[in-house]
Coordinates of C-alpha atoms in Angstrom, one line a residue:
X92 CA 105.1 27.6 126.3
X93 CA 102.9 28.2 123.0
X94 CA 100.2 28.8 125.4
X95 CA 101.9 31.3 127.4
X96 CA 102.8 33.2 124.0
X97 CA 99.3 33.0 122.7
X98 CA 98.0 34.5 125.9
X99 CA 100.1 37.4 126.2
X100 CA 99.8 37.8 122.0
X101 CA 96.5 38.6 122.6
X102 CA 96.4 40.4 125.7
X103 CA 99.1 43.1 123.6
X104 CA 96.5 43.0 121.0
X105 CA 93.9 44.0 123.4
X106 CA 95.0 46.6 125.3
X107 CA 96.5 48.2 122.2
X108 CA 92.5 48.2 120.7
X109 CA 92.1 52.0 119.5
X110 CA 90.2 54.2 121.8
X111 CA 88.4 56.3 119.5
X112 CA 85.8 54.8 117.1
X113 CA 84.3 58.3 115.5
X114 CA 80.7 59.9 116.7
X115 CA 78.7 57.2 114.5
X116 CA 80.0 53.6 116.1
X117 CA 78.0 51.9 114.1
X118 CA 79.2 52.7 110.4
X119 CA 82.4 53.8 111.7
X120 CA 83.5 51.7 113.9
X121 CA 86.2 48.2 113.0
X122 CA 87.7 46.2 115.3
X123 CA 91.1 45.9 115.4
X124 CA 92.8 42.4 113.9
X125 CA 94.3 40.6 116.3
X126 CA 94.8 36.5 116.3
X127 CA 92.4 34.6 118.7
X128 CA 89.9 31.9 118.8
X129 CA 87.9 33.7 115.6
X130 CA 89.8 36.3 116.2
X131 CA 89.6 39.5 118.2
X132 CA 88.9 41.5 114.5
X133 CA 86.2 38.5 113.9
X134 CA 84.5 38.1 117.7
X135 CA 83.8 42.2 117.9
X136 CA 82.6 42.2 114.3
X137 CA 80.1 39.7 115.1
X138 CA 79.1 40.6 118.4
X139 CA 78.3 44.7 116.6
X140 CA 76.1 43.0 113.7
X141 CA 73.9 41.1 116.1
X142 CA 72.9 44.3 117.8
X143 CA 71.1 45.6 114.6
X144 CA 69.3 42.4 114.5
X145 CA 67.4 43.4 117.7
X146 CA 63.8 45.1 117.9
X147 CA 63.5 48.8 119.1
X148 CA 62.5 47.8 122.6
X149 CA 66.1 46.5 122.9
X150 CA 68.4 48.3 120.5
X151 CA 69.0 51.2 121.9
X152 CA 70.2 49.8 125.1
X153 CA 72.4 47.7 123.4
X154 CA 73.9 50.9 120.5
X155 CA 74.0 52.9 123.9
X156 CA 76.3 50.4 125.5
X157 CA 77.8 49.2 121.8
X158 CA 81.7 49.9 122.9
X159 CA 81.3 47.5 125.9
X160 CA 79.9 44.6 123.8
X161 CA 82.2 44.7 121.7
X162 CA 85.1 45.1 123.6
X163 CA 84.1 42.8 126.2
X164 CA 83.2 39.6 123.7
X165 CA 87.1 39.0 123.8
X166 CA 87.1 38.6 127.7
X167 CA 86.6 35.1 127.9
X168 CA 89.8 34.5 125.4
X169 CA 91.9 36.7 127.9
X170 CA 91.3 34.7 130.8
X171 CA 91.7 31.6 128.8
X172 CA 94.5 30.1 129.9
X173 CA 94.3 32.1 133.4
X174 CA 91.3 30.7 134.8
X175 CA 90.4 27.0 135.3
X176 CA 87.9 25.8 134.0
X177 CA 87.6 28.1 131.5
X178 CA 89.3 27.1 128.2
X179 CA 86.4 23.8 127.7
X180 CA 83.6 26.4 127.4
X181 CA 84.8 27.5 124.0
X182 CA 85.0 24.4 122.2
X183 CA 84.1 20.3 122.1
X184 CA 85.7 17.8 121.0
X185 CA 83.3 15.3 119.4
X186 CA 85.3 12.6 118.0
X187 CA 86.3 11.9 121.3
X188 CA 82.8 10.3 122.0
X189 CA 83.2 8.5 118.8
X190 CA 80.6 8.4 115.8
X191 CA 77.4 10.3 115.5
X192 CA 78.9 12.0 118.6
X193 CA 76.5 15.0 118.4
X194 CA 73.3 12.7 118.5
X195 CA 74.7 10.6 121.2
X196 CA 75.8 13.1 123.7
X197 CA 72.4 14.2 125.9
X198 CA 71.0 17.9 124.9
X199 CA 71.0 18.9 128.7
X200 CA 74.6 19.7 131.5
X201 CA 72.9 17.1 134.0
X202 CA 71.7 14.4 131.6
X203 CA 75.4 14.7 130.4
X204 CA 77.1 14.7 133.6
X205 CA 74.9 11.7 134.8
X206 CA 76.0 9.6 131.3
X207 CA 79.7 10.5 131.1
X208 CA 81.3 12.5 134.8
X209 CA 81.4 15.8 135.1
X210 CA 85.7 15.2 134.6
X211 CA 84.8 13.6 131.2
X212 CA 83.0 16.4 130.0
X213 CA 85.3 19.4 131.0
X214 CA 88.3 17.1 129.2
X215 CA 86.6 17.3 126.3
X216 CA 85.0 20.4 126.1
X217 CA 81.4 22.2 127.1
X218 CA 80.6 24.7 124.7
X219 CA 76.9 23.5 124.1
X220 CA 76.1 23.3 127.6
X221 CA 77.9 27.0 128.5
X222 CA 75.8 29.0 126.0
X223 CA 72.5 27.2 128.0
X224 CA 74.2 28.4 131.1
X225 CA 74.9 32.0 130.0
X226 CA 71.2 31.9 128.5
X227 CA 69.6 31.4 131.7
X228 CA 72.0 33.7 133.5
X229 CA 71.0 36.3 130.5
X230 CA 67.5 35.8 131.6
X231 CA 67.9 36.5 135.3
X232 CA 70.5 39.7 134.5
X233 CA 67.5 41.4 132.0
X234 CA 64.5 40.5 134.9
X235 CA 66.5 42.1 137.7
X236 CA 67.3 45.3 135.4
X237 CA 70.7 44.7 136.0
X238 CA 72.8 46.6 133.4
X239 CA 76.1 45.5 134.5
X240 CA 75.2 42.0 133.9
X241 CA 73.2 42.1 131.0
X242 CA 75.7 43.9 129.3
X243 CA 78.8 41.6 130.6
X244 CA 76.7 38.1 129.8
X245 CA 75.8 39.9 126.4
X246 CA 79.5 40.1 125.4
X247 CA 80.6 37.1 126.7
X248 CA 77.6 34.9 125.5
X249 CA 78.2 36.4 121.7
X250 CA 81.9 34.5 122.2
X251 CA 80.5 31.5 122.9
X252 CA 78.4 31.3 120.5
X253 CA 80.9 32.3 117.9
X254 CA 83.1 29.6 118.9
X255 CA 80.2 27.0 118.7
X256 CA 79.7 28.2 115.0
X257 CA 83.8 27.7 114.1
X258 CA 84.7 24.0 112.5
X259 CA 88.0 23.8 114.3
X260 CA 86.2 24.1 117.5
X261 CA 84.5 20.8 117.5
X262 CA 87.7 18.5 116.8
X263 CA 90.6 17.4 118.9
X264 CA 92.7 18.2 116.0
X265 CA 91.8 21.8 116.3
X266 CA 94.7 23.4 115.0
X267 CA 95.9 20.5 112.0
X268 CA 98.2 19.1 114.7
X269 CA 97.4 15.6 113.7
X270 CA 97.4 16.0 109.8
X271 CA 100.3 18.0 109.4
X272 CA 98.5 21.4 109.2
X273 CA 99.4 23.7 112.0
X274 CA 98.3 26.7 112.0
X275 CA 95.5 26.2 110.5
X276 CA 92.8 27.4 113.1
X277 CA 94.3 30.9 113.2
X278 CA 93.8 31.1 109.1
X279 CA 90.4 30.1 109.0
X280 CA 89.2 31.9 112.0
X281 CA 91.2 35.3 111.8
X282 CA 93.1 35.4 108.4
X283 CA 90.4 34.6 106.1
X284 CA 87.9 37.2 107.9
X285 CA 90.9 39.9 107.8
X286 CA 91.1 39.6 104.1
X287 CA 87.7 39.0 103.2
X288 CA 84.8 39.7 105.4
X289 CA 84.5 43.4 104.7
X290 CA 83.0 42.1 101.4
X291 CA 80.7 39.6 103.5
X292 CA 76.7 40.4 102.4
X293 CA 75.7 39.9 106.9
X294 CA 72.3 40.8 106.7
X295 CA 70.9 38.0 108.3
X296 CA 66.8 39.5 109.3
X297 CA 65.5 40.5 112.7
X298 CA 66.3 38.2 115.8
X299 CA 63.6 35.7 116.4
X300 CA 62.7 34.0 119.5
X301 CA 64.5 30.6 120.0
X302 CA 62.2 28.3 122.4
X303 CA 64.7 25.5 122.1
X304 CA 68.0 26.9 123.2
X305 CA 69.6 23.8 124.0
X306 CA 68.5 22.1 120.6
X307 CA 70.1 25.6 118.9
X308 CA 73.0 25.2 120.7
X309 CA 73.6 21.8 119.4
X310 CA 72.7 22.5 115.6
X311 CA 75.0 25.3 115.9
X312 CA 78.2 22.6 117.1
X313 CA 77.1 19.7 114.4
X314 CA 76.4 22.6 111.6
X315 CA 80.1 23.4 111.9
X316 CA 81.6 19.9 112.4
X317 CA 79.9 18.8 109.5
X318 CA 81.7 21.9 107.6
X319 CA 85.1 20.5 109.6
X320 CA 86.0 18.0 106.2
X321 CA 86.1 20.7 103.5
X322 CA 88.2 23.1 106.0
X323 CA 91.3 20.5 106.3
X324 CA 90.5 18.4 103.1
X325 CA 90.9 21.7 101.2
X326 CA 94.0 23.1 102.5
X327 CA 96.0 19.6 102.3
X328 CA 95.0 19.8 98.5
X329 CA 96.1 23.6 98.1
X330 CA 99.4 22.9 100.1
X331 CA 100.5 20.4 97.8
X332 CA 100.8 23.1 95.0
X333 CA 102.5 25.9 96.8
X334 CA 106.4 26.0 98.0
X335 CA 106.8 26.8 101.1
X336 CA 108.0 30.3 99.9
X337 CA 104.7 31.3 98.3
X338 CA 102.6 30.0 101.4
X339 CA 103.6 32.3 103.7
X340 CA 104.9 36.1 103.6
X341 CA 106.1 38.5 106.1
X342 CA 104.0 41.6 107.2
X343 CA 104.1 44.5 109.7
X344 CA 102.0 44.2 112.6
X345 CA 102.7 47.2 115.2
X346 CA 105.7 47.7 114.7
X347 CA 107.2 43.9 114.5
X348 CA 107.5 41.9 111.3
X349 CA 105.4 38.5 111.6
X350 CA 104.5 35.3 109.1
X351 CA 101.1 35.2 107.7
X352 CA 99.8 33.2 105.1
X353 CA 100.1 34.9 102.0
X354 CA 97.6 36.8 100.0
X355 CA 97.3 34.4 97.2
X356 CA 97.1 31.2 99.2
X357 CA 94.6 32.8 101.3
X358 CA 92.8 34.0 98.3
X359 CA 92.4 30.7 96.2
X360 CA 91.6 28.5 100.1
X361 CA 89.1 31.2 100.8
X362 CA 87.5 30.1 97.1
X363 CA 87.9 26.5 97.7
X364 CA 85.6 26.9 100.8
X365 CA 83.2 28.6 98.9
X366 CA 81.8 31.3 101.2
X367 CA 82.0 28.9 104.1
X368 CA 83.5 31.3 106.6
X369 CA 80.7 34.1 105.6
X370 CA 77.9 31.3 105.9
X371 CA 79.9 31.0 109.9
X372 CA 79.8 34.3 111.0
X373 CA 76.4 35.0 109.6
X374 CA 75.2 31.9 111.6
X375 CA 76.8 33.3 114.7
X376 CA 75.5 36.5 114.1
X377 CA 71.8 35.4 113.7
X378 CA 72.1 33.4 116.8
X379 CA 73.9 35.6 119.3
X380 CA 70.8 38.0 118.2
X381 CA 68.2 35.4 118.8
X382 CA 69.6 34.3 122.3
X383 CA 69.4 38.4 123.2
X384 CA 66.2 38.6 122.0
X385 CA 65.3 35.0 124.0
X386 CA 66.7 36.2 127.4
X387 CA 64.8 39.7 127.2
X388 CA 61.0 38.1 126.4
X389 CA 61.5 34.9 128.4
X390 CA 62.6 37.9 131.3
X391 CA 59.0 39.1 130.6
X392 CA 60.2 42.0 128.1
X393 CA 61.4 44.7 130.9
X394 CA 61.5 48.0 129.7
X395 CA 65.5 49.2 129.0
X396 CA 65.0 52.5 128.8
X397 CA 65.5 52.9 132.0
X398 CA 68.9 51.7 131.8
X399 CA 70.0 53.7 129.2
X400 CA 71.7 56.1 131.1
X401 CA 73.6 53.4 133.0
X402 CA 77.9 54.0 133.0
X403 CA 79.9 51.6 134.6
X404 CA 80.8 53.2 138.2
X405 CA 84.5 53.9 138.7
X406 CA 84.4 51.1 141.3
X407 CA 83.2 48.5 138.7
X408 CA 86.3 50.0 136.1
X409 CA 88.2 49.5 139.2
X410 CA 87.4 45.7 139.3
X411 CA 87.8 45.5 135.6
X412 CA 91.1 46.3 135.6
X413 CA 91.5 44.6 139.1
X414 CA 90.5 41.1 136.9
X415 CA 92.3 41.5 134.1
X416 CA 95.5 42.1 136.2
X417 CA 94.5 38.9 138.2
X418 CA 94.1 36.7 134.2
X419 CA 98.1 37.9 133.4
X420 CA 98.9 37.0 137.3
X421 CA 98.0 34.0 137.6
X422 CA 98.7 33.3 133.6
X423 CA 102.6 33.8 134.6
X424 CA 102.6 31.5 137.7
X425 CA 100.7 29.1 135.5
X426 CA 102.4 25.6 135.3
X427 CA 103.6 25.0 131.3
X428 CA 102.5 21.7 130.6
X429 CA 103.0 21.2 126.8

């Protein structure tokens, strides 16, 4: 049932995303703050800065096309409890294989597969192995001058890689469930970047060309499990001195009342992390850019100029709307299992 709630939470959110973002989308436009995995305010955010970390042979196919990449980087949170198979490719669970987890596990899907089952894997989690996948599939989209796909795997590999860079994403106790913390994922990942990351310094430099994307992908997960101490250590200590009446207050949210964590307890966790969620999304940001900017040179560099007058065919909308009809359907005849 929290599932099912979750889901359709953010599919509201979604749909309810404002339509007009001003003649200048890149200073004007700001997602809107929805909860999510990061967050739908969070995963768009990130997804628009890493497309001004891009050379000129590539940004202005990407500013062209920015309203799809940013809209799109939430797709693979919609059909996240729709589609199988889907909900291990945003997160792993590393304590599961025990100590030094992230040195053990082998850098490569098939070396992994071959050591622990396929079935072991997916239970778990794939994250680092997905954004390898969605590399390579990158790769092929930019060599066959496919805009479609190069803009679709461009949205959806910036969510990945977001999710690889959140500390909650590489624990089986993602959400505090096992220390008495629920709730927390959502407050690190959307309330702390709704309150704070407008004052976030994200210049991060130009994308650079990552020749080891499967080694990247893995620094990325142990980066942020290393961070996942401080991000539950911290909150136990704060919730110690707050009543439960100063954690939390109630605010308006389009048109319903709902509990948030309150101002001042966000402020004073948000100090204790010490810029932690700003040294995350910068990290994400940096990397999304650098896989772009990997996919187009190791595609041979094909000029995308020529795609700059691409617009999705009515057809394509057609199928858009067609799939994300198809995530709610088969989210409602979903089996609730917890």
């Amino acid at each position: 049932m929290k599932q099912l709630i979750f889901f359709l939470a953010l599919f509201i959110g979604f749909i309810n995303i404002q339509k007009l973002y001003g003649n200048d989308l890149s200073n004007h436009y700001r997602p809107t703050i929805k909860n999510g995995k990061w967050g739908f305010f969070a995963h768009q955010r990130i997804n628009r800065l890493a497309i001004f970390t891009l050379p000129q042979e590539m940004m202005p196919f990407y500013k062209t096309h920015l309203r799809y990449v940013i809209e799109h980087s939430v797709d693979p949170d919609q059909r996240r409890y729709a589609v199988k198979y889907e909900a291990p490719r945003h997160y792993i669970d590393l304590d599961a294989y025990g100590d030094s987890a992230t040195y053990k596990l082998p850098t490569f899907w098939n070396d992994a597969v071959e050591k622990f089952t396929e079935d072991t894997l997916l239970k778990h989690g794939i994250v680092p192995w997905q954004i390898q996948l969605m590399k390579f599939q990158l790769t092929k989209a930019f060599r066959e001058n496919d805009a479609q796909r190069i803009l679709k795997l461009s949205a959806e590999i910036g969510h990945y890689v977001a999710d690889a860079n959140v500390p909650l994403h590489t624990t089986s106790n993602y959400n505090g469930q096992r220390t008495n913390q629920i709730g927390i994922h959502g407050f690190w990942e959307s309330r702390l970047p709704e309150l704070y990351s407008n004052d976030y310094d994200f210049f991060v430099g130009s994308a650079e060309y990552e020749r080891y994307v499967g080694k990247r992908a893995w620094e990325a997960v142990r980066n942020a499990n290393s961070a996942l101490d401080s991000v539950l250590i911290f909150e136990q200590r704060l919730n110690t001195n707050f009543k439960e009446t100063k954690k939390y207050s109630i605010e308006e949210r389009n048109g319903q009342n709902i509990k948030v964590y309150a101002k001042d307890y966000s402020k004073k966790y948000h100090q204790s992390l010490d810029n932690q969620v700003e040294r995350q999304m910068k990290r994400a940001v940096k990397m999304i850019g650098d896989l772009w900017f990997t996919a187009w040179v190791d595609a041979g560099q094909p000029n995308l100029t020529t795609l700059l007058n691409y617009k999705l065919s009515e057809k394509q909308k057609k199928e858009d709307e067609n799939e994300e009809k198809s995530w709610l359907q088969k989210l409602f005849k979903a089996r609730e299992e917890n």
